[in-house]
Coordinates of C-alpha atoms in Angstrom, one line a residue:
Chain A
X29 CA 270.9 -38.5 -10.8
X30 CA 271.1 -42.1 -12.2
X31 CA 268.9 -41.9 -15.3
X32 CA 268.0 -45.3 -17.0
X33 CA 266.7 -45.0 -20.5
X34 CA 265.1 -46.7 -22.8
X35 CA 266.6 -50.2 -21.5
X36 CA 266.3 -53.8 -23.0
X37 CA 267.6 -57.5 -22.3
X38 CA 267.0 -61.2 -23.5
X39 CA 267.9 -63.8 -22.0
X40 CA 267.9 -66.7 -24.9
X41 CA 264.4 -66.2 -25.5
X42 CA 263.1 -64.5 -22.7
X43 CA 262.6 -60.4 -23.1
X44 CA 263.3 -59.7 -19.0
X45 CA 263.5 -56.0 -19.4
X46 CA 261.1 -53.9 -21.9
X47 CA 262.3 -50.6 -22.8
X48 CA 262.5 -49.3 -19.4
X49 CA 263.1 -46.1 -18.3
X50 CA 263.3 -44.1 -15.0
X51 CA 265.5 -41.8 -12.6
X52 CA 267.0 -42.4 -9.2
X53 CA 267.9 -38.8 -7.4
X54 CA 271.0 -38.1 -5.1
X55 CA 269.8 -37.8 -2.0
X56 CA 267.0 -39.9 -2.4
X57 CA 265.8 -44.0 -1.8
X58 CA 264.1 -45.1 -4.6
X59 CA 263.0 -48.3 -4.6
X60 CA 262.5 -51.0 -7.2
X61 CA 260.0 -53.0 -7.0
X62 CA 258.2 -55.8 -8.0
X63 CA 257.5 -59.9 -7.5
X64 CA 260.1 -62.2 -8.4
X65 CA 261.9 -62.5 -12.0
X66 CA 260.7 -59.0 -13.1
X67 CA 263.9 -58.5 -13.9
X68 CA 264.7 -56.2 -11.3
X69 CA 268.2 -57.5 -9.9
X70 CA 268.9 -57.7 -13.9
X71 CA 268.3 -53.7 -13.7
X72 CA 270.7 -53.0 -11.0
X73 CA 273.1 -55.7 -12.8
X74 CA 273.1 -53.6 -16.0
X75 CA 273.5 -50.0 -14.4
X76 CA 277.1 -51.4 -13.3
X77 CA 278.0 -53.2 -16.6
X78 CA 278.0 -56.8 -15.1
X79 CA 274.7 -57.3 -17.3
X80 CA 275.0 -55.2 -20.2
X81 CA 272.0 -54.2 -21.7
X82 CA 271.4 -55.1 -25.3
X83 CA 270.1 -51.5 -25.8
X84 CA 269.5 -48.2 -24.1
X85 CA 271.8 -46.1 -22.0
X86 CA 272.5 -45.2 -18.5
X87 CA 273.7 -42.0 -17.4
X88 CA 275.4 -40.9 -13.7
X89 CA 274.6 -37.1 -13.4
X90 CA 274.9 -37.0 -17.1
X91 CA 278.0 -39.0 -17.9
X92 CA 278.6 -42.5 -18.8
X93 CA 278.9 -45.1 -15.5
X94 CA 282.1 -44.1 -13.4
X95 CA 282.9 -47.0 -11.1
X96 CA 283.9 -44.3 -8.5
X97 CA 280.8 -42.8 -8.3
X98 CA 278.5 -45.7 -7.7
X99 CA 278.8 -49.3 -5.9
X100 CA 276.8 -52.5 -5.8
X101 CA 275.9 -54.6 -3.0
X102 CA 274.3 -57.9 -4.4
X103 CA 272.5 -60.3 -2.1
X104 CA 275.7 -62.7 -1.7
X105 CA 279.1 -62.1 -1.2
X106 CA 281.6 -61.4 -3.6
X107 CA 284.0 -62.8 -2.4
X108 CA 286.2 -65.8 -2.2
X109 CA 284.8 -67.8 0.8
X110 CA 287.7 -68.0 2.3
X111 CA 287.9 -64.6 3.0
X112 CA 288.2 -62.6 6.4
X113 CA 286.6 -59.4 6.6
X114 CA 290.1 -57.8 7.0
X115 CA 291.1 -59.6 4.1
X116 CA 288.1 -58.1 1.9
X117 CA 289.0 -54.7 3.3
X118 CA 292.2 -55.2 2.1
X119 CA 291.1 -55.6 -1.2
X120 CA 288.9 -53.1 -1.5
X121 CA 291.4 -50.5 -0.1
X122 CA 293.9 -52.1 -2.8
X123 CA 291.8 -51.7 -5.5
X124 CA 289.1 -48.7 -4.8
X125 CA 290.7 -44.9 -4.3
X126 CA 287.9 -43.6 -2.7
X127 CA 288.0 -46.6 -0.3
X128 CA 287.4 -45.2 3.7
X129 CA 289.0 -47.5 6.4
X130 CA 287.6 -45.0 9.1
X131 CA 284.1 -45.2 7.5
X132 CA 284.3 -48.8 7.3
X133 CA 286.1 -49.6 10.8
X134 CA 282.9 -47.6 12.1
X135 CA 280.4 -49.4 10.4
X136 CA 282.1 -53.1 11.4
X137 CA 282.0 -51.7 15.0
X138 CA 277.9 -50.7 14.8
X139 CA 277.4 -53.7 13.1
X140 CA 279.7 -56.0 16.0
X141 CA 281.2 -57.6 13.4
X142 CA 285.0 -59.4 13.8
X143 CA 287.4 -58.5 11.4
X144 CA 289.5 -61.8 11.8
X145 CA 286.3 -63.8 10.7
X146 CA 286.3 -65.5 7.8
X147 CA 283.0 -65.2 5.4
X148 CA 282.0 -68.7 5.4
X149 CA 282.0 -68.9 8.8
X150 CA 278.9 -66.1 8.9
X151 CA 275.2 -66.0 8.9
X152 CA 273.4 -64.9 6.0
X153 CA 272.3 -61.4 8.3
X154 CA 276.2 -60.8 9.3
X155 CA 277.3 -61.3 5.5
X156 CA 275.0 -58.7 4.4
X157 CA 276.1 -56.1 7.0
X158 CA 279.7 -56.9 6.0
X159 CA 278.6 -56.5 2.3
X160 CA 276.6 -53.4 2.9
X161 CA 279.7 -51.8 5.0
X162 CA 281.8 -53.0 2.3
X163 CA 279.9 -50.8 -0.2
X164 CA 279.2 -48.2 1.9
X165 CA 283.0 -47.3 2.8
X166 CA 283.2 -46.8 -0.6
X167 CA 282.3 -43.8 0.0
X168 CA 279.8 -44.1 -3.2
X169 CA 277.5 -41.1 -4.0
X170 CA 275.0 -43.6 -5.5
X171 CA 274.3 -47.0 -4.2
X172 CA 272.7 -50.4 -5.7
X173 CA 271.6 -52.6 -2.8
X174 CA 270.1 -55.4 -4.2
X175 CA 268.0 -57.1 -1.8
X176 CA 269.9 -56.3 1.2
X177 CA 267.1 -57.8 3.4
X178 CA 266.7 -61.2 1.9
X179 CA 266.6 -63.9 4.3
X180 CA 267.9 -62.4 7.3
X181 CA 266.9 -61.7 10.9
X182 CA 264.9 -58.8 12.5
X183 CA 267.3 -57.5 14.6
X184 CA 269.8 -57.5 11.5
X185 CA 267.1 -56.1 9.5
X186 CA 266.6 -53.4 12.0
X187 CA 270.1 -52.6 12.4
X188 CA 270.6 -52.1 8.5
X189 CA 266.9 -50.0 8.3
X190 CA 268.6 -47.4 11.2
X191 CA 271.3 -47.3 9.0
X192 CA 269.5 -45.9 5.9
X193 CA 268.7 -43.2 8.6
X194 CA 272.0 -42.6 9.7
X195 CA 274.8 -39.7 8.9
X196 CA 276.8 -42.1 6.4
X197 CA 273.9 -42.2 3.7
X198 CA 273.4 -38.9 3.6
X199 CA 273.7 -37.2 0.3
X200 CA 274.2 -40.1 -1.2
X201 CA 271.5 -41.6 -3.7
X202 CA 270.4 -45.1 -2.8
X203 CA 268.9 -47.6 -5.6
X204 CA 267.2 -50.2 -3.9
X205 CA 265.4 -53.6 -5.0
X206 CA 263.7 -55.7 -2.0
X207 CA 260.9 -57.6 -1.1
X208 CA 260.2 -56.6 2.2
X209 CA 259.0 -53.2 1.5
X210 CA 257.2 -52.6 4.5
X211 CA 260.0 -52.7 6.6
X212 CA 261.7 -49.7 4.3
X213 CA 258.3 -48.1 3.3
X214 CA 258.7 -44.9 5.6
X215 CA 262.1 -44.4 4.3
X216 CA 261.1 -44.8 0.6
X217 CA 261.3 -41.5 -1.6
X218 CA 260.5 -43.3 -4.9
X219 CA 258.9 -46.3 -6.2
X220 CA 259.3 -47.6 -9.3
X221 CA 256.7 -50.8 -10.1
X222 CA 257.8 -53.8 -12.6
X223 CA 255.9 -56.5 -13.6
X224 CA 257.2 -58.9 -16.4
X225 CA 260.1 -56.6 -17.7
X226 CA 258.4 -53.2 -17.5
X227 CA 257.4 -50.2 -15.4
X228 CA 254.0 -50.6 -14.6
X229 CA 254.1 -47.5 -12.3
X230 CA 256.0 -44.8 -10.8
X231 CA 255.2 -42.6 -8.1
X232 CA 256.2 -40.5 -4.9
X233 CA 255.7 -42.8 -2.1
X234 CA 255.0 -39.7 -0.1
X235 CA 252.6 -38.4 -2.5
X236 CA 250.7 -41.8 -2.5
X237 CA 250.5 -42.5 1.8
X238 CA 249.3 -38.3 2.1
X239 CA 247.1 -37.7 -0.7
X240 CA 245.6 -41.2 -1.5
X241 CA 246.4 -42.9 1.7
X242 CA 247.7 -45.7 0.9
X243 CA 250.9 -47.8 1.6
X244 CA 253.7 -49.1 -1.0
X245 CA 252.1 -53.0 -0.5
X246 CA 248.4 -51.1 -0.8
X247 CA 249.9 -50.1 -4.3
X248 CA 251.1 -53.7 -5.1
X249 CA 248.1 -55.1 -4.4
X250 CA 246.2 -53.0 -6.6
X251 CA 248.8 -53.9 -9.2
X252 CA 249.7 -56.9 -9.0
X253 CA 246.1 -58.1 -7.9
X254 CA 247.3 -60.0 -5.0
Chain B
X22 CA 299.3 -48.3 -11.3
X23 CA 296.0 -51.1 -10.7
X24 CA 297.9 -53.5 -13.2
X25 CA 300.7 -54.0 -11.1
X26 CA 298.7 -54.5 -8.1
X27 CA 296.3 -56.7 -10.0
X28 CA 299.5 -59.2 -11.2
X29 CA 300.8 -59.0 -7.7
X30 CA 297.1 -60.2 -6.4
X31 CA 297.3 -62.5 -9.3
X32 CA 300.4 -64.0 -8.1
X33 CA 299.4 -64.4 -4.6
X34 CA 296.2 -66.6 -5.3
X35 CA 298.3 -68.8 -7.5
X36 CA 301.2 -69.0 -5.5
X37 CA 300.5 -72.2 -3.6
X38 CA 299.1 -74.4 -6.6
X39 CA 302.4 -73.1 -8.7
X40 CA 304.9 -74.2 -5.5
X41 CA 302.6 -77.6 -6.0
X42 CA 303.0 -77.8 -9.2
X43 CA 307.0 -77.0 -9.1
X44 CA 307.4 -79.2 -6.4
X45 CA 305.6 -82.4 -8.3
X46 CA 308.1 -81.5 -11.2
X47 CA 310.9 -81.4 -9.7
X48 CA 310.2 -84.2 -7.3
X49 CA 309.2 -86.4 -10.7
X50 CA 312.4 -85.1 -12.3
X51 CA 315.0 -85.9 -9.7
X52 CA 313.2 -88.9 -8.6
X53 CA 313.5 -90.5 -11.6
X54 CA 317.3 -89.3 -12.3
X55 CA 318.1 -91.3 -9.1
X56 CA 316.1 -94.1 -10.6
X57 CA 317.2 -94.1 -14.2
X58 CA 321.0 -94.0 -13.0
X59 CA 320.6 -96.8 -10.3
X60 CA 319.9 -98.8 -13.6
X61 CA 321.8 -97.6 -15.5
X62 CA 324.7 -98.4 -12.8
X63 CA 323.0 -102.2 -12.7
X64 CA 323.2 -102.4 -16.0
X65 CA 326.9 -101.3 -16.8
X66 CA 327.5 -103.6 -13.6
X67 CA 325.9 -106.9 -15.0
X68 CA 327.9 -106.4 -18.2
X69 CA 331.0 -105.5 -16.6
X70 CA 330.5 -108.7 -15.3
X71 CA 329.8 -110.9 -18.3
X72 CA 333.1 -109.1 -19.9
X73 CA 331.2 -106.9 -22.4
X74 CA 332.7 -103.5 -23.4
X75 CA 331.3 -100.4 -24.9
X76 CA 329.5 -99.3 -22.6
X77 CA 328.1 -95.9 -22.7
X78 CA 324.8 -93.2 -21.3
X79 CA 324.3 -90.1 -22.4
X80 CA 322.0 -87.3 -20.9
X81 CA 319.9 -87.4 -23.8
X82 CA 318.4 -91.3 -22.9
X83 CA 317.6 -89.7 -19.7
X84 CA 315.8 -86.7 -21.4
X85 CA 314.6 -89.0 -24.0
X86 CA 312.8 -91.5 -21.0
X87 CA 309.1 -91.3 -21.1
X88 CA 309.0 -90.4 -17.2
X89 CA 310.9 -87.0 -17.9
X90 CA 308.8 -86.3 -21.0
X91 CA 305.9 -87.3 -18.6
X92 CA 307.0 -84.5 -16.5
X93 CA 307.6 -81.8 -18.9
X94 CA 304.1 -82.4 -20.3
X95 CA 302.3 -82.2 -17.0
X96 CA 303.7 -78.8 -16.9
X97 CA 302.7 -77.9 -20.1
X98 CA 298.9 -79.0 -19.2
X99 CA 299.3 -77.5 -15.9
X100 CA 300.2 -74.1 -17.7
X101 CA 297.2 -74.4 -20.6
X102 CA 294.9 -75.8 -17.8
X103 CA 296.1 -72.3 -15.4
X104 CA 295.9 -70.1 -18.7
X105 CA 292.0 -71.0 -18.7
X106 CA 291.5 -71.3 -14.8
X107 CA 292.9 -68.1 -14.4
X108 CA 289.8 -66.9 -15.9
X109 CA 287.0 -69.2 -15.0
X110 CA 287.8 -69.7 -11.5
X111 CA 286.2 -66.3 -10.9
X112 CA 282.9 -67.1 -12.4
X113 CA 282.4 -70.3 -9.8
X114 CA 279.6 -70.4 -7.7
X115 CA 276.9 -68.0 -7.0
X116 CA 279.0 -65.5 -5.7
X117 CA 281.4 -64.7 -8.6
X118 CA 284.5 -63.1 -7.8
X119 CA 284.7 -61.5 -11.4
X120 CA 281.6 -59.6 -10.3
X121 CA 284.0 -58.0 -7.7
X122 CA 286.7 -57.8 -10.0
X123 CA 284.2 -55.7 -13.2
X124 CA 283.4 -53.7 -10.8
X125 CA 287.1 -52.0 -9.7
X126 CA 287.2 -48.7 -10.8
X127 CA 289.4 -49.5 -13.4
X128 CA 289.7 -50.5 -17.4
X129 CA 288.9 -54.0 -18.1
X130 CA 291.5 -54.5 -20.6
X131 CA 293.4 -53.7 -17.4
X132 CA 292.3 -56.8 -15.6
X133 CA 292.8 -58.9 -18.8
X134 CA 296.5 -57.3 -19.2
X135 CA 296.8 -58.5 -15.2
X136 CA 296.4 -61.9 -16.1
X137 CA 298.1 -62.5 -19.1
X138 CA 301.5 -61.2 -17.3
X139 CA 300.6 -63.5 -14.3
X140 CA 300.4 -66.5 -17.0
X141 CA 303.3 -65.5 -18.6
X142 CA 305.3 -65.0 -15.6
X143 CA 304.0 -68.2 -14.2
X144 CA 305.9 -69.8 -17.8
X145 CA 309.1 -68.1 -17.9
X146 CA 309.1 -68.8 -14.1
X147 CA 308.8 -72.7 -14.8
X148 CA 311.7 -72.2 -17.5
X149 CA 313.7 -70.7 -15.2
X150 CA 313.5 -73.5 -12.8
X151 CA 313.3 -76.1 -15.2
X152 CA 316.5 -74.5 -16.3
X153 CA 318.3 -74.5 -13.2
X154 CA 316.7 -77.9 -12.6
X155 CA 318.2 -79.6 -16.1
X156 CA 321.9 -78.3 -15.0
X157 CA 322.0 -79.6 -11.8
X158 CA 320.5 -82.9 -13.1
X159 CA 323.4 -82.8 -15.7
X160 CA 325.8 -82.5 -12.7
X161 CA 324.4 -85.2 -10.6
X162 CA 324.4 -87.4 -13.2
X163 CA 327.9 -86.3 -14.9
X164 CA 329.1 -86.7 -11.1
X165 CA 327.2 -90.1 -10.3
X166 CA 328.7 -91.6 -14.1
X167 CA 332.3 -90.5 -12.8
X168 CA 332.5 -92.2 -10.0
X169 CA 331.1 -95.2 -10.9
X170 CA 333.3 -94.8 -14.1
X171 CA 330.8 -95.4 -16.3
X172 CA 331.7 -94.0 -19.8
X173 CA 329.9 -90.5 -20.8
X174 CA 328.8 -89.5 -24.2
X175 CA 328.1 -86.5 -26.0
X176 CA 327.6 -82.7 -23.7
X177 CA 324.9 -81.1 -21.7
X178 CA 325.3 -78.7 -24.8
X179 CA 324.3 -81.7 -26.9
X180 CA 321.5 -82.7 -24.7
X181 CA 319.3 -79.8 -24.4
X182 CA 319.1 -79.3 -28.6
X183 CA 317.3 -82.5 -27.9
X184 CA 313.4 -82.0 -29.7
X185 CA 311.4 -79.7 -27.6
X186 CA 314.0 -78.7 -25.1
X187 CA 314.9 -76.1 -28.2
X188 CA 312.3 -73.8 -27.0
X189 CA 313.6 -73.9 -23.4
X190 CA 316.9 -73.6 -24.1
X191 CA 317.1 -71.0 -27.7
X192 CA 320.3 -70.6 -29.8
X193 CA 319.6 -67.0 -29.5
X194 CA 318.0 -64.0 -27.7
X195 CA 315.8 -63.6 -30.7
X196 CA 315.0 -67.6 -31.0
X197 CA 314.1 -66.8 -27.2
X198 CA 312.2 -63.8 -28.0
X199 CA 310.2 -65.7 -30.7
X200 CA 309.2 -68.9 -28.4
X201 CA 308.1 -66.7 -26.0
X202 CA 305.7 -64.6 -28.8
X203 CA 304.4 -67.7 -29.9
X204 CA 303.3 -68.8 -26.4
X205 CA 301.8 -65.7 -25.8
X206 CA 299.8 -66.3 -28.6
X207 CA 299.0 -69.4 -27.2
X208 CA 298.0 -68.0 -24.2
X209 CA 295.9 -65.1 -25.9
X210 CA 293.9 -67.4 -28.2
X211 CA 293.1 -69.5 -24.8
X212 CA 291.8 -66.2 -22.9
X213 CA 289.7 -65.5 -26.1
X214 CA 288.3 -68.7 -25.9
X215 CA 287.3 -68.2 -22.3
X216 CA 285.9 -64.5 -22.6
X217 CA 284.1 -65.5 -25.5
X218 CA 282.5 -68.7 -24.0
X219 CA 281.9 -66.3 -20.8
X220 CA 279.8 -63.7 -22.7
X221 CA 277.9 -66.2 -25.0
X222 CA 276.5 -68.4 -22.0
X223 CA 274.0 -66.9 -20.9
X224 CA 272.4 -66.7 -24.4
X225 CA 273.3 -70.3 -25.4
X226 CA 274.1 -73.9 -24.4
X227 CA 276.1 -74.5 -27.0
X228 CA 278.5 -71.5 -26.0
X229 CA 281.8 -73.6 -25.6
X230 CA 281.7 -75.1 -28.9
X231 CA 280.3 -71.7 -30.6
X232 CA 283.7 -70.0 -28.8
X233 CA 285.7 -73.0 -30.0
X234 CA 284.2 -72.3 -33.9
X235 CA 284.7 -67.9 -33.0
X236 CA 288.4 -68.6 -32.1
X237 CA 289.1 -71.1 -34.7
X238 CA 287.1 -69.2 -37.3
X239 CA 289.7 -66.0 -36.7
X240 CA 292.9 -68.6 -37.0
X241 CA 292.3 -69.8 -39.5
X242 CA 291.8 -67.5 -42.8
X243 CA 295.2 -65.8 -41.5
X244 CA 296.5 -69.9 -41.4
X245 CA 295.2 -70.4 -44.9
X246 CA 296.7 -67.9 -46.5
X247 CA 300.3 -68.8 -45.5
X248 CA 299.5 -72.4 -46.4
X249 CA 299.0 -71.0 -49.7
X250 CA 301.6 -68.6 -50.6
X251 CA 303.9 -70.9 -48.6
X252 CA 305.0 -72.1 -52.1
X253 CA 305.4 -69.2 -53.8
X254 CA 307.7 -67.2 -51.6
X255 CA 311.3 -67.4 -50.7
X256 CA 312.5 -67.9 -47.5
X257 CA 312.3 -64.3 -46.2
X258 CA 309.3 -63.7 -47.5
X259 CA 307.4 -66.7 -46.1
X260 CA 309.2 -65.5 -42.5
X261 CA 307.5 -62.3 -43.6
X262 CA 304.2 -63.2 -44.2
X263 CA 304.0 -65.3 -41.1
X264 CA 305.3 -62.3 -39.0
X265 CA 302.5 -60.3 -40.5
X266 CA 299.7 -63.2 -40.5
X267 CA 300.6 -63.5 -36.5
X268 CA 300.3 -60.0 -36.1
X269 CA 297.3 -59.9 -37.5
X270 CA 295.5 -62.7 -35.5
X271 CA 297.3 -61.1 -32.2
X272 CA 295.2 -58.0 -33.3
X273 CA 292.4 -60.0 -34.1
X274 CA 292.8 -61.7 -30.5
X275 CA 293.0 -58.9 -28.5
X276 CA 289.9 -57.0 -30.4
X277 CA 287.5 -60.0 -29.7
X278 CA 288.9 -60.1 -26.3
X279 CA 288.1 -56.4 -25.5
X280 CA 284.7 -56.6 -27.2
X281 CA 283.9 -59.6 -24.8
X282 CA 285.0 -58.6 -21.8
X283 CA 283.9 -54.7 -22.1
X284 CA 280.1 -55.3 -23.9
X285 CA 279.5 -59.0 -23.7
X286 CA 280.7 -60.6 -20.3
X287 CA 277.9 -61.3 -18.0
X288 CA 278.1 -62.4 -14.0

């Protein structure tokens, strides 16, 4: 279980996160949520140390953040540009043990991706299924996608959704921050709401379409008054 | 195990801007050799001619010209200017590489150790060549001076005592060893500078100049203090107390460094 507690950050003056806390299960999506500058990209950031938090802690199944254990996607490639996606490979079997060539050579052949391709040569919908592979064949048992839908195409979209579905996320906790909730929304386990640096609400997504009836965006609405 | 494979990835990204960089040296260097003894030769020639005697070059008016000076100090700024690239070429653009790079299962200090070996080994590389490069100058010229009989003066031995060519070319192992601590230090108070710039940006505009005052700020009260009991000590004791004052701000370095990069870097 990822457990986040008790988190803060300022930027200069701005107070982006506000003493949040919350948990993200193994096995589970939960899914972070709210409208832009919320800080929620900040959250994901500061679970993986690229952000550190000016206080609280964060705990992986108890223990202190192992870079084995847990990888980030962010919406853009790390990368240098120049980059083919046999060269990123490369480095990512270089430099991460539990790196999985097989994993990843399956996921590049779903996705019809070219290995000799270089990244700057790829759409925005290609890059993220190269990053999304990339963090997958990891072989992570928690992972932080931060909007992995963000400004790509349907068919992409829909090719990365039946993914979530698939064999090679299971048992594996996924921490997820997007924008286009609907398209996730039946996948969802967990929803965490933010609005202006805190959690506004927290619920079982399952809990909230069978009982209340209601959808995730139904939810937003109601909070965020839209 | 990563460290190795980190200096070898190091290496490789740098490689083609180094064999640049060598090449404009050397290209500058041996250039100007041909140039400086064509007139040289003209010169010797023209006074030959008028019946003037005396006559004489050494190496050290070569080393002495401003174009070989020129040449040695665009690799000195091409080595300070790498030691702080090295760094902040992975936080360009909106992808950042360092983000990649913090987030290898492996210690920071790690990464940081990766890249001072690569600058250090990009140095001592550049001394190496500059090495080979100055002796096969010296035979070039000594060959080009003897066959146009032109009178030689003083050694190659002579020539390379000559000002800052000491630190290339050490009386001793330990002289060596020395230089080489002192440009680490160089090197580590540049990194510093970076790490701490890096960590402070996000929470101010003025971070460069705030990094400039940190790094400073740690030099200096070390600096002080052997400015002061400079007068007081003899000679082994002032070595002494510089030993221990570079020590010190080495330490000092290296903490600030690891505070940075560990609790305070942002991407």
């Amino acid at each position: 279980m990822i457990e986040v507690l008790g988190v803060k950050k300022r930027y200069r003056k701005k107070q982006v996160i506000e003493d949040v806390s919350f948990t993200a299960n193994k096995g589970e999506i939960t899914c972070l949520i709210g409208l832009n500058g919320t800080g929620k990209s900040t959250i994901l950031k500061g679970i993986m140390g690229l952000t550190p938090f000016d206080r609280g802690t964060v705990l992986i199944d108890g223990k202190p953040l192992d870079l084995n254990r847990v990888a980030f996607v962010p919406d853009h490639s790390t990368f240098p540009i120049h980059f083919t996606i046999e060269q990123c490979e490369a480095f990512m079997r270089d430099f991460y043990p539990k790196f999985d060539s097989k994993l990843f050579a399956r996921l590049v052949d779903e996705f019809k991706l070219f290995p000799e391709d270089k990244l700057n040569e790829l759409s925005k919908g290609t890059l993220a299924k190269v990053n999304l592979a990339l963090g997958i064949a990891q072989d992570p048992d928690y992972l932080l996608l931060d909007e992995p839908f963000s400004g790509i195409d349907v068919f992409s979209k829909e090719q990365i959704v039946q993914l979530f579905s698939s064999d090679v996320m299971e048992n594996r906790g996924v921490l997820i921050t997007t924008h286009e909730i609907e398209d996730i929304e039946y996948l969802v386990d967990k929803a965490v709401m933010l609005n202006r640096g805190r959690i506004v609400r927290e619920f079982d997504v399952e809990d909230v379409r069978f009982i209340h009836g209601k959808s995730i965006v139904d939810v937003m609405r109601e909070e965020y008054g839209a | 195990m990563n460290v190795l494979k980190l200096i070898s990835w190091e290496l490789d990204r740098v490689k083609k801007s180094y064999l640049i960089l060598v090449g404009i040296l050397l290209l500058l260097q041996f250039g100007w050799l041909g140039a400086f003894l064509w007139r040289q030769t003209a010169t010797y020639e023209q006074m030959r001619l008028e019946g003037m005697t005396g006559y004489t070059v050494s190496f050290l008016h070569y080393l002495g010209s401003t174009v070989f000076t020129l040449s040695v100090g665009v690799a000195i700024v091409a080595m300070i200017f790498f030691s702080v690239w090295i760094w902040y070429r992975d936080f360009q653009g909106r992808g950042t590489f360092m983000m990649r790079l913090l987030t290898i299962p492996t210690g920071r200090m790690e990464l940081f150790v990766a890249k001072f070996v690569t600058v250090m080994m990009l140095i001592l590389g550049l001394f190496a060549i500059q090495w080979m490069a100055l002796l096969l100058q010296y035979q070039l010229f000594t060959a080009w001076l003897n066959a146009k009989m032109i009178p030689l003066q003083g050694s190659f031995e002579m020539a390379i005592q000559f000002d800052y060519l000491a630190i290339m070319y050490p009386e001793s192992g330990f002289n060596f060893l020395v230089h080489q601590v002192l440009i680490g230090f160089v090197v580590l108070a540049l990194f510093t500078f970076v790490l701490v710039e890096r960590g402070l940006w996000q929470r101010t505009l003025w971070s460069p100049l705030l990094a400039i005052c940190v790094v400073s700020g740690l030099l200096a009260l070390p600096t002080f203090l052997i400015i002061y009991f400079d007068r007081y000590l003899f000679m082994d004791e002032q070595i002494g107390l510089f030993g221990l004052a570079l020590i010190g701000m080495v330490f000092g370095l290296t903490l600030l460094s690891r505070r940075f990069l560990s609790k305070k870097m942002s991407v």
